[in-house]
Coordinates of C-alpha atoms in Angstrom, one line a residue:
Chain D
M1 CA -15.8 -4.6 -19.7
E2 CA -12.1 -4.1 -18.8
S3 CA -12.1 -1.5 -16.2
V4 CA -14.2 -0.5 -13.1
P5 CA -14.8 3.3 -13.2
I6 CA -14.5 3.9 -9.5
D7 CA -12.0 6.2 -7.8
T8 CA -10.4 4.1 -5.1
D9 CA -8.6 7.1 -3.6
G10 CA -11.2 9.9 -3.5
G11 CA -14.8 9.2 -4.5
P12 CA -17.9 9.3 -2.2
Q13 CA -17.3 8.0 1.3
V14 CA -20.1 5.4 1.1
V15 CA -18.5 3.8 -1.9
L16 CA -15.0 3.9 -0.4
E17 CA -16.3 2.1 2.7
L18 CA -17.8 -0.6 0.4
I19 CA -14.7 -1.2 -1.6
Y20 CA -12.6 -1.6 1.6
R21 CA -15.2 -3.7 3.4
L22 CA -15.9 -6.2 0.5
K23 CA -13.2 -8.8 0.1
V24 CA -12.1 -10.6 -3.1
R25 CA -13.6 -13.8 -1.7
D26 CA -17.0 -12.0 -1.4
V27 CA -17.1 -11.2 -5.1
M28 CA -15.0 -13.9 -6.9
T29 CA -16.4 -16.8 -8.9
T30 CA -15.5 -20.0 -7.0
D31 CA -16.7 -22.5 -9.6
V32 CA -13.4 -22.5 -11.5
V33 CA -12.5 -25.0 -14.2
S34 CA -8.8 -25.4 -14.7
L35 CA -6.6 -27.6 -16.9
P36 CA -3.2 -29.3 -16.3
P37 CA -0.2 -28.0 -18.2
T38 CA -0.3 -31.0 -20.5
A39 CA -3.8 -30.1 -21.8
T40 CA -3.9 -28.7 -25.3
L41 CA -5.0 -25.2 -26.3
R42 CA -7.8 -26.9 -28.2
E43 CA -9.1 -28.2 -24.8
A44 CA -8.9 -24.8 -23.4
Q45 CA -10.8 -23.4 -26.3
I46 CA -13.6 -25.9 -25.9
I47 CA -14.0 -25.1 -22.2
M48 CA -14.1 -21.4 -23.0
R49 CA -16.8 -21.9 -25.7
D50 CA -18.9 -24.2 -23.6
R51 CA -18.8 -22.1 -20.4
G52 CA -18.7 -18.7 -22.0
I53 CA -15.5 -17.7 -20.3
T54 CA -12.5 -15.9 -21.6
G55 CA -9.6 -17.5 -19.6
V56 CA -8.6 -20.9 -18.2
P57 CA -6.1 -21.2 -15.3
I58 CA -3.5 -23.9 -15.7
V59 CA -2.9 -25.8 -12.4
E60 CA -0.3 -28.4 -11.5
N61 CA -0.1 -30.1 -8.1
E62 CA -2.8 -27.6 -6.8
R63 CA -0.5 -24.7 -7.7
L64 CA -1.4 -22.1 -10.3
V65 CA 1.3 -22.2 -13.0
G66 CA -0.2 -20.1 -15.7
I67 CA -3.2 -18.9 -17.6
V68 CA -4.5 -19.4 -21.1
S69 CA -6.6 -16.4 -22.3
I70 CA -8.9 -16.1 -25.3
G71 CA -6.2 -13.9 -26.8
D72 CA -3.8 -16.9 -26.6
I73 CA -6.4 -19.0 -28.4
I74 CA -7.0 -16.5 -31.2
E75 CA -3.2 -16.3 -31.8
A76 CA -3.0 -20.1 -31.7
L77 CA -5.8 -20.5 -34.3
D78 CA -4.1 -17.9 -36.4
G79 CA -0.6 -19.3 -36.1
G80 CA -1.6 -22.9 -36.3
W81 CA -0.5 -24.2 -32.9
I82 CA -3.9 -24.9 -31.4
A83 CA -2.8 -28.5 -30.8
D84 CA 0.2 -27.4 -28.6
A85 CA 0.3 -28.1 -24.9
A86 CA -0.9 -25.2 -22.7
A87 CA 2.5 -25.3 -20.9
K88 CA 4.2 -24.2 -24.1
R89 CA 1.9 -21.2 -24.8
M90 CA 0.4 -20.0 -21.6
T91 CA 1.1 -16.7 -19.8
E92 CA 3.3 -17.7 -16.9
A93 CA 3.8 -14.5 -15.1
V94 CA 0.3 -14.3 -13.7
I95 CA -0.7 -11.4 -11.5
V96 CA -2.8 -12.8 -8.7
L97 CA -5.0 -11.5 -5.9
E98 CA -5.3 -12.9 -2.4
A99 CA -8.8 -13.9 -1.3
D100 CA -8.7 -11.8 1.8
M101 CA -7.6 -8.6 0.0
P102 CA -10.2 -5.8 -0.1
I103 CA -11.7 -5.4 -3.6
N104 CA -10.0 -2.0 -4.0
F105 CA -6.9 -4.0 -4.9
A106 CA -8.9 -5.9 -7.6
I107 CA -10.2 -2.6 -9.0
T108 CA -6.8 -1.0 -9.0
Y109 CA -5.3 -4.1 -10.7
L110 CA -8.0 -4.2 -13.4
N111 CA -7.5 -0.6 -14.2
R112 CA -3.8 -0.8 -14.1
Y113 CA -2.6 -4.0 -15.8
G114 CA -5.2 -4.3 -18.6
Y115 CA -5.9 -8.0 -17.8
R116 CA -9.5 -8.9 -17.7
R117 CA -9.4 -11.4 -14.9
F118 CA -7.2 -12.2 -11.9
P119 CA -6.9 -15.6 -10.2
A120 CA -7.5 -15.4 -6.5
L121 CA -5.3 -17.6 -4.1
D122 CA -5.9 -18.4 -0.5
K123 CA -3.3 -18.1 2.3
D124 CA -1.7 -21.4 1.2
G125 CA -1.3 -20.3 -2.4
Q126 CA -4.1 -22.5 -3.7
L127 CA -6.4 -21.3 -6.5
V128 CA -9.8 -20.6 -5.0
G129 CA -11.5 -18.3 -7.5
I130 CA -11.4 -15.9 -10.4
V131 CA -12.3 -12.2 -10.3
T132 CA -13.5 -10.3 -13.4
A133 CA -14.7 -6.7 -13.7
A134 CA -18.2 -8.0 -14.1
D135 CA -18.0 -9.9 -10.7
I136 CA -16.9 -6.7 -9.0
I137 CA -19.5 -4.5 -10.6
R138 CA -22.3 -7.0 -9.8
A139 CA -21.3 -7.2 -6.1
L140 CA -20.9 -3.4 -5.9
L141 CA -24.3 -2.8 -7.4
V142 CA -26.0 -5.1 -4.9
E143 CA -24.2 -3.5 -2.0
M144 CA -24.7 0.0 -3.3
N145 CA -28.5 -0.6 -3.7
R146 CA -28.5 -1.8 -0.1
E147 CA -26.6 1.2 1.0
V148 CA -28.8 3.7 -0.9
E149 CA -31.9 2.1 0.6
R150 CA -30.4 2.5 4.0
L151 CA -29.5 6.1 3.3
E152 CA -33.0 6.8 1.9
E153 CA -34.6 5.3 5.0
G154 CA -32.5 7.5 7.2
L155 CA -33.4 10.6 5.1
S156 CA -37.1 10.0 5.3
R157 CA -36.8 9.3 9.0
R158 CA -35.0 12.6 9.4
R159 CA -37.6 14.4 7.3
R160 CA -40.4 13.0 9.5
T161 CA -38.7 14.2 12.7
A162 CA -37.8 17.4 10.9
E163 CA -34.9 18.7 12.8
P164 CA -34.0 22.0 11.1
G165 CA -30.3 22.6 10.8
A166 CA -29.2 19.2 12.0
G167 CA -26.2 17.9 10.1
I168 CA -26.0 14.5 8.5
S169 CA -24.4 12.1 10.9
G170 CA -22.6 8.9 10.2
G171 CA -19.8 8.4 7.8
S172 CA -16.2 8.9 8.9
S173 CA -15.2 11.7 6.6
S174 CA -13.8 13.8 9.4
N175 CA -10.3 14.1 8.0
V176 CA -9.4 17.4 9.6
D177 CA -7.0 19.0 7.2
P178 CA -4.2 20.9 8.8
S179 CA -4.4 24.6 7.9
M180 CA -0.9 25.5 8.7
P181 CA 0.7 28.9 8.3
G182 CA 3.1 29.0 5.3
A183 CA 6.5 27.4 5.8
T184 CA 9.1 29.8 6.9
D185 CA 12.1 29.8 4.6
G186 CA 15.4 30.9 5.9
G187 CA 17.5 30.1 8.9
L188 CA 15.2 31.3 11.7
A189 CA 14.7 27.7 12.9
S190 CA 15.1 28.8 16.6
E191 CA 12.1 31.1 16.3
V192 CA 9.4 28.7 17.4
A193 CA 5.9 29.6 16.2
D194 CA 2.8 29.3 18.3
P195 CA 1.8 25.6 18.7
P196 CA -0.8 24.7 16.2
A197 CA -4.2 23.2 17.1
D198 CA -4.5 19.5 17.4
L199 CA -4.5 17.5 14.2
V200 CA -6.8 14.5 13.7
F201 CA -6.7 12.0 10.9
Q202 CA -8.8 8.9 10.3
S203 CA -7.3 5.6 9.1
R204 CA -9.1 2.7 7.4
K205 CA -8.4 -1.0 7.4
F206 CA -6.2 -2.1 4.4
D207 CA -6.2 1.4 2.9
F208 CA -2.6 1.5 1.8
E209 CA -3.5 4.2 -0.8
T210 CA -3.9 7.0 1.7
A211 CA -1.8 5.5 4.5
G212 CA 1.0 7.9 5.6
K213 CA -1.1 11.1 5.3
A214 CA -1.3 11.6 9.0
S215 CA 2.4 11.2 9.5
G216 CA 3.0 13.5 6.5
G217 CA 0.7 16.1 8.1
L218 CA 2.6 15.8 11.4
K219 CA 5.9 16.2 9.7
K220 CA 4.8 19.4 7.9
A221 CA 3.4 20.9 11.1
L222 CA 6.7 20.2 13.0
K223 CA 8.7 21.7 10.1
V224 CA 6.6 24.9 10.3
L225 CA 7.2 24.9 14.1
G226 CA 10.9 24.9 13.5
V227 CA 11.5 21.7 15.3
E228 CA 15.0 20.2 14.7
P229 CA 15.2 17.5 12.0
M230 CA 16.2 14.5 14.2
T231 CA 13.2 15.1 16.5
I232 CA 10.9 15.4 13.4
R233 CA 12.3 12.1 12.3
R234 CA 11.6 10.4 15.6
A235 CA 8.0 11.8 15.6
A236 CA 7.5 10.8 12.0
V237 CA 8.8 7.2 12.6
A238 CA 6.6 6.7 15.7
S239 CA 3.6 8.2 14.0
Y240 CA 4.0 6.2 10.7
E241 CA 4.4 2.9 12.5
L242 CA 1.3 3.5 14.6
E243 CA -0.6 4.6 11.5
M244 CA 0.4 1.6 9.5
N245 CA -0.5 -0.7 12.4
Q246 CA -4.0 0.7 12.3
V247 CA -4.2 0.1 8.5
I248 CA -2.8 -3.4 8.7
H249 CA -4.3 -4.8 12.0
S250 CA -7.2 -2.7 13.2
D251 CA -10.8 -2.1 11.9
G252 CA -9.8 1.5 11.4
G253 CA -9.1 4.3 13.8
S254 CA -7.7 7.8 14.3
M255 CA -4.4 9.4 14.7
S256 CA -4.4 12.6 16.9
F257 CA -1.5 14.9 17.4
H258 CA -1.3 17.3 20.3
F259 CA 1.3 20.0 20.3
G260 CA 2.4 21.0 23.9
A261 CA 5.2 23.2 25.1
G262 CA 8.3 21.3 23.8
T263 CA 6.3 18.1 23.3
I264 CA 4.3 16.3 20.6
E265 CA 1.8 13.8 21.9
I266 CA 0.6 11.1 19.5
I267 CA -2.6 9.3 20.3
A268 CA -3.3 6.3 18.0
A269 CA -6.8 5.0 18.9
D270 CA -8.5 2.2 17.0
Q271 CA -11.9 0.4 17.1
G272 CA -10.6 -3.1 17.6
P273 CA -10.1 -6.0 17.5
G274 CA -7.4 -5.4 20.2
I275 CA -4.1 -7.1 20.8
P276 CA -4.3 -10.6 22.4
D277 CA -0.7 -10.7 23.6
L278 CA 0.9 -7.3 24.3
D279 CA 4.4 -8.7 25.2
A280 CA 4.5 -10.6 22.0
A281 CA 3.4 -7.5 20.0
L282 CA 6.2 -5.5 21.4
T283 CA 8.8 -8.1 20.6
E284 CA 10.9 -7.4 17.5
G285 CA 10.1 -9.9 14.8
F286 CA 6.8 -11.0 16.1
S287 CA 4.0 -10.3 13.5
T288 CA 0.5 -11.5 12.7
A289 CA 0.5 -9.9 9.3
N290 CA -0.5 -12.1 6.3
E291 CA 1.5 -12.9 3.2
W292 CA 0.3 -10.1 0.9
I293 CA 0.9 -7.4 3.5
R294 CA 4.4 -8.7 3.9
S295 CA 4.9 -8.6 0.2
L296 CA 4.4 -4.8 0.4
G297 CA 7.3 -4.5 2.8
F298 CA 5.2 -4.3 6.0
G299 CA 4.4 -6.8 8.8
A300 CA 8.0 -7.7 9.7
G301 CA 7.3 -7.3 13.4
L302 CA 9.3 -4.1 13.7
G303 CA 6.4 -1.6 13.9
L304 CA 5.6 -1.3 17.6
P305 CA 9.3 -1.7 18.7
N306 CA 10.3 1.1 16.3
A307 CA 7.5 3.4 17.6
R308 CA 8.5 2.7 21.2
R309 CA 12.2 3.3 20.5
S310 CA 11.5 6.6 18.8
S311 CA 9.4 7.9 21.7
D312 CA 10.3 9.5 25.1
E313 CA 7.2 8.2 26.7
F314 CA 5.2 5.2 25.4
S315 CA 2.1 3.5 26.7
L316 CA -0.1 0.9 25.2
D317 CA -3.6 0.0 26.3
S318 CA -5.4 -2.8 24.5
A319 CA -8.1 -5.3 25.2
Q320 CA -9.6 -7.8 22.8
G321 CA -13.0 -6.6 21.6
R322 CA -12.4 -3.1 22.7
G323 CA -9.6 -1.8 20.6
T324 CA -6.1 -0.4 21.2
T325 CA -4.9 3.1 22.2
V326 CA -1.3 3.9 22.0
R327 CA 0.1 7.1 23.5
A328 CA 3.6 8.2 22.4
L329 CA 5.2 11.4 23.6
I330 CA 8.2 13.0 21.9
R331 CA 10.1 15.9 23.6
Y332 CA 12.2 18.5 21.9
Chain T
M1 CA 28.2 11.7 -5.4
R2 CA 25.2 13.6 -6.6
I3 CA 21.8 12.1 -7.3
S4 CA 22.1 12.8 -11.1
E5 CA 25.2 10.6 -11.2
L6 CA 22.9 7.6 -10.7
S7 CA 21.9 7.9 -14.3
S8 CA 24.9 9.9 -15.8
V9 CA 27.6 7.6 -14.2
F10 CA 25.8 4.3 -13.4
G11 CA 23.3 4.4 -16.2
F12 CA 20.2 3.7 -14.2
E13 CA 17.0 4.8 -15.9
C14 CA 15.6 8.0 -14.4
I15 CA 11.8 7.6 -13.9
Q16 CA 11.1 10.7 -11.9
D17 CA 13.4 13.7 -12.5
S18 CA 11.9 16.5 -10.5
Y19 CA 14.4 16.6 -7.7
E20 CA 17.0 18.8 -6.2
D21 CA 20.4 17.4 -7.3
V22 CA 22.0 17.2 -3.8
E23 CA 25.0 15.2 -2.6
L24 CA 24.1 11.7 -1.3
H25 CA 25.8 11.0 2.0
D26 CA 24.7 7.4 2.6
G27 CA 22.8 4.5 1.2
Y28 CA 20.4 1.8 2.6
T29 CA 19.4 -1.5 1.1
S30 CA 16.2 -3.1 2.3
D31 CA 12.8 -4.3 1.2
L32 CA 11.3 -4.0 4.7
L33 CA 9.8 -0.5 5.1
S34 CA 9.9 -0.6 8.9
D35 CA 13.6 -1.5 8.7
V36 CA 14.1 1.5 6.4
M37 CA 12.3 3.8 8.8
A38 CA 14.4 2.7 11.7
K39 CA 17.8 2.5 10.2
A40 CA 18.2 4.6 7.0
A41 CA 20.1 7.8 7.2
Q42 CA 19.0 11.2 5.9
D43 CA 20.1 12.4 2.5
A44 CA 20.5 8.7 1.5
V45 CA 19.7 6.6 -1.5
L46 CA 17.4 3.7 -0.9
I47 CA 18.0 0.5 -2.9
T48 CA 14.9 -1.7 -2.9
I49 CA 12.4 -3.7 -5.0
Q50 CA 9.4 -2.1 -3.3
A51 CA 7.9 -0.3 -6.2
H52 CA 4.8 1.3 -4.7
K53 CA 3.8 4.6 -3.2
N54 CA 4.2 3.5 0.5
T55 CA 8.0 3.4 -0.2
V56 CA 7.9 7.1 -1.2
A57 CA 5.9 7.9 2.0
V58 CA 8.6 6.2 4.1
A59 CA 11.4 7.8 2.1
S60 CA 9.9 11.2 2.6
L61 CA 9.4 10.8 6.3
V62 CA 13.1 9.8 7.0
G63 CA 14.6 12.2 4.4
I64 CA 15.7 9.7 1.7
R65 CA 16.4 11.7 -1.5
A66 CA 16.5 9.0 -4.1
I67 CA 15.2 5.5 -4.7
V68 CA 16.8 2.9 -6.9
L69 CA 14.3 0.2 -7.9
C70 CA 16.1 -3.1 -8.7
N71 CA 15.4 -6.1 -10.9
A72 CA 13.6 -3.9 -13.5
R73 CA 10.4 -3.9 -11.3
P74 CA 7.4 -2.3 -13.0
I75 CA 6.7 1.0 -11.4
L76 CA 3.2 2.2 -10.8
D77 CA 2.1 5.6 -12.0
D78 CA 0.8 6.6 -8.6
M79 CA 4.2 6.0 -7.1
I80 CA 5.8 8.3 -9.7
E81 CA 3.2 11.0 -9.0
V82 CA 3.8 10.9 -5.2
A83 CA 7.5 10.9 -5.7
K84 CA 7.2 14.0 -7.9
A85 CA 5.1 15.8 -5.3
E86 CA 7.7 15.0 -2.7
G87 CA 10.7 15.8 -4.9
I88 CA 12.2 12.3 -4.5
A89 CA 14.2 11.0 -7.4
L90 CA 13.2 7.6 -8.8
F91 CA 15.6 5.3 -10.8
R92 CA 15.2 1.9 -12.2
T93 CA 17.8 -0.8 -13.2
D94 CA 17.8 -4.4 -14.1
R95 CA 20.6 -5.1 -11.6
N96 CA 19.7 -6.6 -8.2
Q97 CA 20.1 -5.0 -4.8
F98 CA 23.5 -6.6 -4.1
Q99 CA 24.9 -5.4 -7.4
V100 CA 23.6 -1.9 -7.0
S101 CA 24.9 -1.6 -3.4
G102 CA 28.3 -2.8 -4.5
L103 CA 28.4 -0.2 -7.3
L104 CA 27.3 2.7 -5.2
Y105 CA 29.3 2.0 -2.0
P106 CA 32.7 3.2 -3.3
A107 CA 31.0 6.2 -4.9
I108 CA 29.4 7.3 -1.7
H109 CA 31.9 6.2 0.9
G110 CA 35.2 6.5 -1.0
K111 CA 36.3 2.9 -1.0
A112 CA 34.7 -0.5 -0.7
G113 CA 34.4 -2.3 2.6

């Protein structure tokens, strides 16, 4: 099995919650056999045969330096270089996962790169496991069973209490889509339309796929209002930084936009864990983001300072265990 | 210079060509998206190695019109899709950020330095 047929972007809410909640370390195989670069492909072949696996990581000084796959072995048998050292024939540019990534990354990688397995590294770059599609599907089935059981229980409880007309509660699919009037083309920028109703968007921890939707929605709404470009930019920067902070650091939260007379109020409220040191968090260059988040170009410690600089009023309320609420006001 | 010159003059491979061929007034070179958000100008070209769709989100929010992805980085399909939806041009080159910046600077600002 080479792919995981799950939509990591849309798809049912329950499944989405699962693939963001489960981490690579929750599903990976930790009993990993590796070989040094000096080992021969024959040795790799024997390990694969005896253990029924399809790839062997090559490790030197506790660092992953390559991988020998069953494809490499077949080629070696065919080409007559099965006695060569692994170092000579292994795949060196290995795409890896980090153990604390949510498994939606693993699913995306499997479907995207066509490799059947990805080594998982810990924060220090040490090999701690291997993830295959089978590992992910097994873990997901277990969790889905549990989740379906829970939903069925809730359903039968609801049937027993028989509340007619009561909606299903739970789940956070309350992405209120902005239903904006059509954009006004032409130069009537000074003609300001009626302020739209509040917009509310939900954000999810480590969901880099849909991150930015709230800020995109805000930008569109302000364009329709005829707000001047530099103000739109300030609002978009403040909003995007606060939104990314929720994705990177919080357990999920919401972005609300309130349109007043000549003001945009942004309320970014999350469910925790809260900021331990507010002064540090507002200092440029201070960041608690981990390595793989930084590799995406985030977590440079510029977020909150950027958001504050872009706002006319800015306040931050946070307590550990309670969550963080940021209010940013932009005037135009 | 116009966006289309990134391929016609500089030979960068155009990956996403649904864009309005406007004049580029500035450029910005960075792999830190928050830095791009804070400092990049409007109607600019972004020179970076961040080949994923969050880069497009940032570009769209600050009004960047074109992105040049350096070091021949593999570009993911979802990045191309989002860029198409936002009308942001994508180019790829095997040159690095320093080389691309040097090439584009005189074309955008008249002379080097």
